[in-house]
C-alpha cells in the first residue's frame, strides 16, 4: 500500500513504502546551461533503487529538499534512479557518494533553507 501525503498546495500524492536507505547518488546535469532546471541532484535510495530523499540545487543558488511528508515531497523521483557510469543521453552524469557525504550536505542545506 502506498502512503499518501499532501504537498505545500494541499494536493494529495502517493509514495511507495521505502525500505532502509542503502545507496547514495550525486547527479550533475552537464548540459543545463541557463535553464530553470536543477544542475545538481543528490539522492538517497532504498534497495529497490527508489529515491527516498532528494536535494535539488539550481544555478541561481536555490535549494529544494524533498522527502516524504515534506513540503516538496512530491518532487521525489518517480521510478528507479539512473545507473552509475557514463553520461546518459540527457547529459547527466551519475556517481555513487557515501552516506556521510549525503548527510553532511543535507544537514548544511537544511540549515540554509531554515534561515531563509
Short mmCIF file of N, CA and C in Angstrom, two decimals:
data_model
loop_
_atom_site.label_atom_id
_atom_site.label_comp_id
_atom_site.label_asym_id
_atom_site.label_seq_id
_atom_site.Cartn_x
_atom_site.Cartn_y
_atom_site.Cartn_z
N UNK A 1 0.85 -1.19 0.00
CA UNK A 1 0.00 0.00 0.00
C UNK A 1 0.89 1.24 0.00
N UNK A 2 0.49 2.23 -0.76
CA UNK A 2 1.26 3.47 -0.85
C UNK A 2 0.74 4.47 0.18
N UNK A 3 1.67 5.19 0.80
CA UNK A 3 1.30 6.21 1.77
C UNK A 3 0.90 7.48 1.03
N UNK A 4 -0.07 8.20 1.58
CA UNK A 4 -0.48 9.46 0.96
C UNK A 4 0.10 10.62 1.76
N UNK A 5 0.46 11.67 1.05
CA UNK A 5 1.00 12.88 1.65
C UNK A 5 0.33 14.06 0.98
N UNK A 6 0.45 15.24 1.58
CA UNK A 6 -0.05 16.46 0.95
C UNK A 6 1.13 17.39 0.74
N UNK A 7 1.17 18.02 -0.43
CA UNK A 7 2.25 18.96 -0.69
C UNK A 7 1.88 20.34 -0.16
N UNK A 8 2.73 21.33 -0.42
CA UNK A 8 2.53 22.68 0.11
C UNK A 8 1.25 23.33 -0.41
N UNK A 9 0.72 22.83 -1.53
CA UNK A 9 -0.51 23.39 -2.08
C UNK A 9 -1.75 22.63 -1.64
N UNK A 10 -1.57 21.62 -0.78
CA UNK A 10 -2.69 20.84 -0.29
C UNK A 10 -3.10 19.71 -1.21
N UNK A 11 -2.31 19.44 -2.26
CA UNK A 11 -2.61 18.37 -3.19
C UNK A 11 -2.10 17.05 -2.62
N UNK A 12 -2.92 16.03 -2.63
CA UNK A 12 -2.53 14.72 -2.13
C UNK A 12 -1.75 13.96 -3.19
N UNK A 13 -0.67 13.34 -2.79
CA UNK A 13 0.12 12.49 -3.68
C UNK A 13 0.51 11.24 -2.92
N UNK A 14 0.94 10.22 -3.64
CA UNK A 14 1.21 8.92 -3.05
C UNK A 14 2.64 8.49 -3.33
N UNK A 15 3.29 7.92 -2.32
CA UNK A 15 4.64 7.42 -2.45
C UNK A 15 4.70 5.99 -1.96
N UNK A 16 5.58 5.17 -2.53
CA UNK A 16 5.72 3.80 -2.06
C UNK A 16 6.31 3.77 -0.65
N UNK A 17 6.17 2.64 0.02
CA UNK A 17 6.82 2.44 1.31
C UNK A 17 8.29 2.18 1.04
N UNK A 18 9.13 3.13 1.42
CA UNK A 18 10.55 2.98 1.18
C UNK A 18 11.16 2.05 2.20
N UNK A 19 12.15 1.29 1.76
CA UNK A 19 12.92 0.47 2.68
C UNK A 19 14.06 1.29 3.27
N UNK A 20 14.95 0.62 3.96
CA UNK A 20 16.11 1.30 4.53
C UNK A 20 16.99 1.85 3.42
N UNK A 21 17.55 3.05 3.62
CA UNK A 21 18.45 3.58 2.59
C UNK A 21 19.73 2.75 2.51
N UNK A 22 20.14 2.44 1.28
CA UNK A 22 21.32 1.61 1.08
C UNK A 22 22.28 2.20 0.06
N UNK A 23 21.89 3.29 -0.59
CA UNK A 23 22.70 3.83 -1.68
C UNK A 23 22.49 5.33 -1.77
N UNK A 24 23.57 6.05 -2.10
CA UNK A 24 23.50 7.50 -2.21
C UNK A 24 24.14 7.90 -3.53
N UNK A 25 23.50 8.82 -4.25
CA UNK A 25 23.94 9.21 -5.58
C UNK A 25 24.08 10.72 -5.71
N UNK A 26 25.00 11.12 -6.57
CA UNK A 26 25.13 12.51 -6.98
C UNK A 26 24.95 12.53 -8.49
N UNK A 27 24.07 13.38 -8.99
CA UNK A 27 23.84 13.53 -10.43
C UNK A 27 24.08 14.98 -10.81
N UNK A 28 24.86 15.19 -11.85
CA UNK A 28 25.15 16.54 -12.33
C UNK A 28 24.68 16.64 -13.77
N UNK A 29 23.88 17.66 -14.05
CA UNK A 29 23.40 17.91 -15.40
C UNK A 29 24.44 18.76 -16.12
N UNK A 30 25.20 18.13 -17.01
CA UNK A 30 26.29 18.81 -17.70
C UNK A 30 25.80 19.71 -18.83
N UNK A 31 24.53 19.60 -19.19
CA UNK A 31 24.01 20.37 -20.33
C UNK A 31 23.02 21.45 -19.90
N UNK A 32 22.95 21.75 -18.61
CA UNK A 32 21.88 22.62 -18.12
C UNK A 32 21.94 24.05 -18.61
N UNK A 33 23.10 24.62 -18.79
CA UNK A 33 23.19 26.00 -19.28
C UNK A 33 22.40 26.97 -18.42
N UNK A 34 21.51 27.74 -19.02
CA UNK A 34 20.74 28.75 -18.31
C UNK A 34 19.28 28.33 -18.09
N UNK A 35 19.00 27.05 -18.09
CA UNK A 35 17.62 26.60 -17.88
C UNK A 35 17.22 26.76 -16.43
N UNK A 36 15.93 26.59 -16.17
CA UNK A 36 15.41 26.69 -14.81
C UNK A 36 15.40 25.33 -14.12
N UNK A 37 16.10 24.36 -14.68
CA UNK A 37 16.16 23.03 -14.08
C UNK A 37 17.35 22.95 -13.13
N UNK A 38 17.29 22.06 -12.13
CA UNK A 38 18.43 21.90 -11.22
C UNK A 38 19.68 21.46 -11.99
N UNK A 39 20.83 21.88 -11.49
CA UNK A 39 22.09 21.47 -12.11
C UNK A 39 22.72 20.30 -11.36
N UNK A 40 22.37 20.15 -10.09
CA UNK A 40 22.87 19.03 -9.29
C UNK A 40 21.73 18.40 -8.52
N UNK A 41 21.77 17.09 -8.44
CA UNK A 41 20.79 16.33 -7.67
C UNK A 41 21.56 15.39 -6.75
N UNK A 42 21.04 15.18 -5.57
CA UNK A 42 21.58 14.18 -4.65
C UNK A 42 20.41 13.33 -4.20
N UNK A 43 20.61 12.01 -4.21
CA UNK A 43 19.52 11.10 -3.87
C UNK A 43 19.96 10.09 -2.82
N UNK A 44 19.04 9.77 -1.93
CA UNK A 44 19.20 8.64 -1.01
C UNK A 44 18.22 7.60 -1.51
N UNK A 45 18.69 6.37 -1.74
CA UNK A 45 17.88 5.33 -2.37
C UNK A 45 17.72 4.12 -1.45
N UNK A 46 16.62 3.41 -1.65
CA UNK A 46 16.44 2.15 -0.93
C UNK A 46 16.94 1.00 -1.79
N UNK A 47 16.76 -0.24 -1.32
CA UNK A 47 17.28 -1.41 -2.03
C UNK A 47 16.65 -1.61 -3.40
N UNK A 48 15.47 -1.05 -3.63
CA UNK A 48 14.82 -1.16 -4.93
C UNK A 48 15.18 0.01 -5.85
N UNK A 49 16.14 0.83 -5.42
CA UNK A 49 16.65 1.97 -6.19
C UNK A 49 15.60 3.07 -6.37
N UNK A 50 14.72 3.22 -5.39
CA UNK A 50 13.75 4.31 -5.37
C UNK A 50 14.30 5.42 -4.49
N UNK A 51 14.14 6.66 -4.90
CA UNK A 51 14.65 7.79 -4.12
C UNK A 51 13.77 8.11 -2.94
N UNK A 52 14.32 8.03 -1.71
CA UNK A 52 13.53 8.34 -0.53
C UNK A 52 13.81 9.74 0.04
N UNK A 53 14.94 10.34 -0.32
CA UNK A 53 15.20 11.75 -0.03
C UNK A 53 15.97 12.31 -1.23
N UNK A 54 15.78 13.58 -1.49
CA UNK A 54 16.46 14.19 -2.64
C UNK A 54 16.77 15.65 -2.34
N UNK A 55 17.88 16.11 -2.92
CA UNK A 55 18.25 17.52 -2.88
C UNK A 55 18.41 17.98 -4.32
N UNK A 56 17.82 19.11 -4.66
CA UNK A 56 17.95 19.70 -5.98
C UNK A 56 18.63 21.05 -5.79
N UNK A 57 19.72 21.28 -6.48
CA UNK A 57 20.46 22.54 -6.38
C UNK A 57 20.44 23.22 -7.74
N UNK A 58 20.02 24.49 -7.76
CA UNK A 58 19.86 25.24 -9.00
C UNK A 58 21.04 26.19 -9.23
N UNK A 59 21.21 26.63 -10.48
CA UNK A 59 22.27 27.57 -10.85
C UNK A 59 22.22 28.85 -10.03
N UNK A 60 21.03 29.32 -9.72
CA UNK A 60 20.89 30.60 -9.02
C UNK A 60 21.02 30.47 -7.50
N UNK A 61 21.36 29.27 -7.02
CA UNK A 61 21.57 29.07 -5.59
C UNK A 61 20.37 28.52 -4.83
N UNK A 62 19.22 28.44 -5.49
CA UNK A 62 18.05 27.86 -4.82
C UNK A 62 18.30 26.39 -4.51
N UNK A 63 17.69 25.93 -3.42
CA UNK A 63 17.83 24.54 -3.00
C UNK A 63 16.44 24.00 -2.69
N UNK A 64 16.18 22.77 -3.08
CA UNK A 64 14.92 22.12 -2.78
C UNK A 64 15.25 20.80 -2.08
N UNK A 65 14.69 20.59 -0.90
CA UNK A 65 14.86 19.33 -0.17
C UNK A 65 13.55 18.56 -0.25
N UNK A 66 13.59 17.37 -0.80
CA UNK A 66 12.37 16.57 -0.97
C UNK A 66 12.47 15.31 -0.14
N UNK A 67 11.43 15.05 0.65
CA UNK A 67 11.34 13.84 1.45
C UNK A 67 9.86 13.58 1.72
N UNK A 68 9.50 12.33 1.98
CA UNK A 68 8.08 12.02 2.19
C UNK A 68 7.49 12.86 3.32
N UNK A 69 6.36 13.47 3.04
CA UNK A 69 5.69 14.29 4.03
C UNK A 69 6.22 15.71 4.11
N UNK A 70 7.33 16.02 3.44
CA UNK A 70 7.87 17.37 3.44
C UNK A 70 7.14 18.24 2.45
N UNK A 71 7.41 19.54 2.51
CA UNK A 71 6.71 20.48 1.62
C UNK A 71 6.89 20.13 0.15
N UNK A 72 8.07 19.63 -0.20
CA UNK A 72 8.35 19.31 -1.60
C UNK A 72 8.48 17.80 -1.82
N UNK A 73 7.82 17.01 -0.99
CA UNK A 73 7.90 15.56 -1.10
C UNK A 73 7.44 15.04 -2.44
N UNK A 74 6.55 15.77 -3.10
CA UNK A 74 6.07 15.33 -4.41
C UNK A 74 7.10 15.55 -5.50
N UNK A 75 8.25 16.11 -5.16
CA UNK A 75 9.33 16.28 -6.12
C UNK A 75 10.33 15.12 -6.07
N UNK A 76 10.03 14.11 -5.27
CA UNK A 76 10.88 12.92 -5.28
C UNK A 76 10.78 12.25 -6.64
N UNK A 77 11.86 11.61 -7.10
CA UNK A 77 11.82 11.00 -8.43
C UNK A 77 10.80 9.86 -8.49
N UNK A 78 10.15 9.74 -9.63
CA UNK A 78 9.22 8.63 -9.84
C UNK A 78 9.99 7.50 -10.50
N UNK A 79 9.86 6.32 -10.01
CA UNK A 79 10.56 5.17 -10.58
C UNK A 79 12.00 5.08 -10.11
N UNK A 80 12.73 4.15 -10.72
CA UNK A 80 14.10 3.88 -10.29
C UNK A 80 15.03 5.00 -10.76
N UNK A 81 16.13 5.14 -10.03
CA UNK A 81 17.11 6.18 -10.33
C UNK A 81 18.10 5.69 -11.37
N UNK A 82 18.81 6.63 -12.02
CA UNK A 82 19.71 6.26 -13.11
C UNK A 82 20.90 5.42 -12.64
N UNK A 83 21.45 4.59 -13.51
CA UNK A 83 22.62 3.79 -13.15
C UNK A 83 23.86 4.69 -13.06
N UNK A 84 24.83 4.22 -12.34
CA UNK A 84 26.10 4.94 -12.20
C UNK A 84 26.96 4.64 -13.42
N UNK A 85 27.69 5.63 -13.88
CA UNK A 85 28.58 5.37 -15.01
C UNK A 85 28.73 6.57 -15.90
N UNK A 86 28.71 6.30 -17.18
CA UNK A 86 28.95 7.34 -18.17
C UNK A 86 27.79 8.33 -18.24
N UNK A 87 28.02 9.42 -18.94
CA UNK A 87 26.99 10.44 -19.13
C UNK A 87 25.87 9.84 -19.97
N UNK A 88 24.61 10.00 -19.51
CA UNK A 88 23.49 9.45 -20.27
C UNK A 88 23.08 10.39 -21.39
N UNK A 89 22.06 10.00 -22.15
CA UNK A 89 21.65 10.78 -23.32
C UNK A 89 21.12 12.16 -22.95
N UNK A 90 20.69 12.38 -21.72
CA UNK A 90 20.20 13.70 -21.30
C UNK A 90 21.33 14.61 -20.83
N UNK A 91 22.56 14.13 -20.85
CA UNK A 91 23.70 14.93 -20.40
C UNK A 91 23.89 14.92 -18.90
N UNK A 92 23.38 13.89 -18.23
CA UNK A 92 23.50 13.78 -16.78
C UNK A 92 24.53 12.72 -16.42
N UNK A 93 25.45 13.09 -15.53
CA UNK A 93 26.47 12.17 -15.05
C UNK A 93 26.12 11.78 -13.62
N UNK A 94 26.12 10.48 -13.33
CA UNK A 94 25.74 9.97 -12.02
C UNK A 94 26.90 9.21 -11.40
N UNK A 95 27.12 9.45 -10.10
CA UNK A 95 28.16 8.71 -9.39
C UNK A 95 27.68 8.39 -7.98
N UNK A 96 28.28 7.36 -7.40
CA UNK A 96 27.97 6.98 -6.02
C UNK A 96 28.67 7.94 -5.07
N UNK A 97 28.02 8.26 -3.96
CA UNK A 97 28.66 9.01 -2.88
C UNK A 97 28.41 8.23 -1.59
N UNK A 98 29.03 8.65 -0.51
CA UNK A 98 28.85 7.95 0.76
C UNK A 98 27.67 8.53 1.53
N UNK A 99 27.19 7.76 2.48
CA UNK A 99 26.12 8.22 3.37
C UNK A 99 26.58 9.48 4.11
N UNK A 100 27.84 9.51 4.55
CA UNK A 100 28.36 10.67 5.28
C UNK A 100 28.34 11.93 4.41
N UNK A 101 28.69 11.80 3.13
CA UNK A 101 28.66 12.95 2.21
C UNK A 101 27.23 13.47 2.07
N UNK A 102 26.29 12.54 1.85
CA UNK A 102 24.89 12.93 1.69
C UNK A 102 24.38 13.62 2.95
N UNK A 103 24.63 12.99 4.12
CA UNK A 103 24.12 13.53 5.38
C UNK A 103 24.71 14.91 5.70
N UNK A 104 26.00 15.10 5.39
CA UNK A 104 26.63 16.40 5.65
C UNK A 104 25.99 17.49 4.78
N UNK A 105 25.78 17.18 3.52
CA UNK A 105 25.16 18.15 2.62
C UNK A 105 23.71 18.42 3.01
N UNK A 106 22.97 17.37 3.36
CA UNK A 106 21.57 17.52 3.79
C UNK A 106 21.50 18.42 5.03
N UNK A 107 22.38 18.18 5.97
CA UNK A 107 22.40 18.96 7.21
C UNK A 107 22.71 20.44 6.92
N UNK A 108 23.72 20.68 6.09
CA UNK A 108 24.09 22.05 5.75
C UNK A 108 22.98 22.76 5.00
N UNK A 109 22.39 22.11 4.01
CA UNK A 109 21.34 22.74 3.21
C UNK A 109 20.05 22.91 4.01
N UNK A 110 19.79 22.03 4.97
CA UNK A 110 18.62 22.19 5.84
C UNK A 110 18.73 23.45 6.67
N UNK A 111 19.92 23.74 7.18
CA UNK A 111 20.13 24.96 7.96
C UNK A 111 19.99 26.20 7.09
N UNK A 112 20.52 26.15 5.88
CA UNK A 112 20.42 27.29 4.95
C UNK A 112 18.96 27.56 4.63
N UNK A 113 18.21 26.49 4.32
CA UNK A 113 16.81 26.66 3.95
C UNK A 113 15.97 27.17 5.11
N UNK A 114 16.30 26.74 6.33
CA UNK A 114 15.55 27.16 7.51
C UNK A 114 15.78 28.64 7.83
N UNK A 115 16.95 29.16 7.48
CA UNK A 115 17.26 30.55 7.79
C UNK A 115 16.70 31.54 6.77
N UNK A 116 16.20 31.05 5.65
CA UNK A 116 15.66 31.94 4.61
C UNK A 116 14.30 32.47 4.95
#
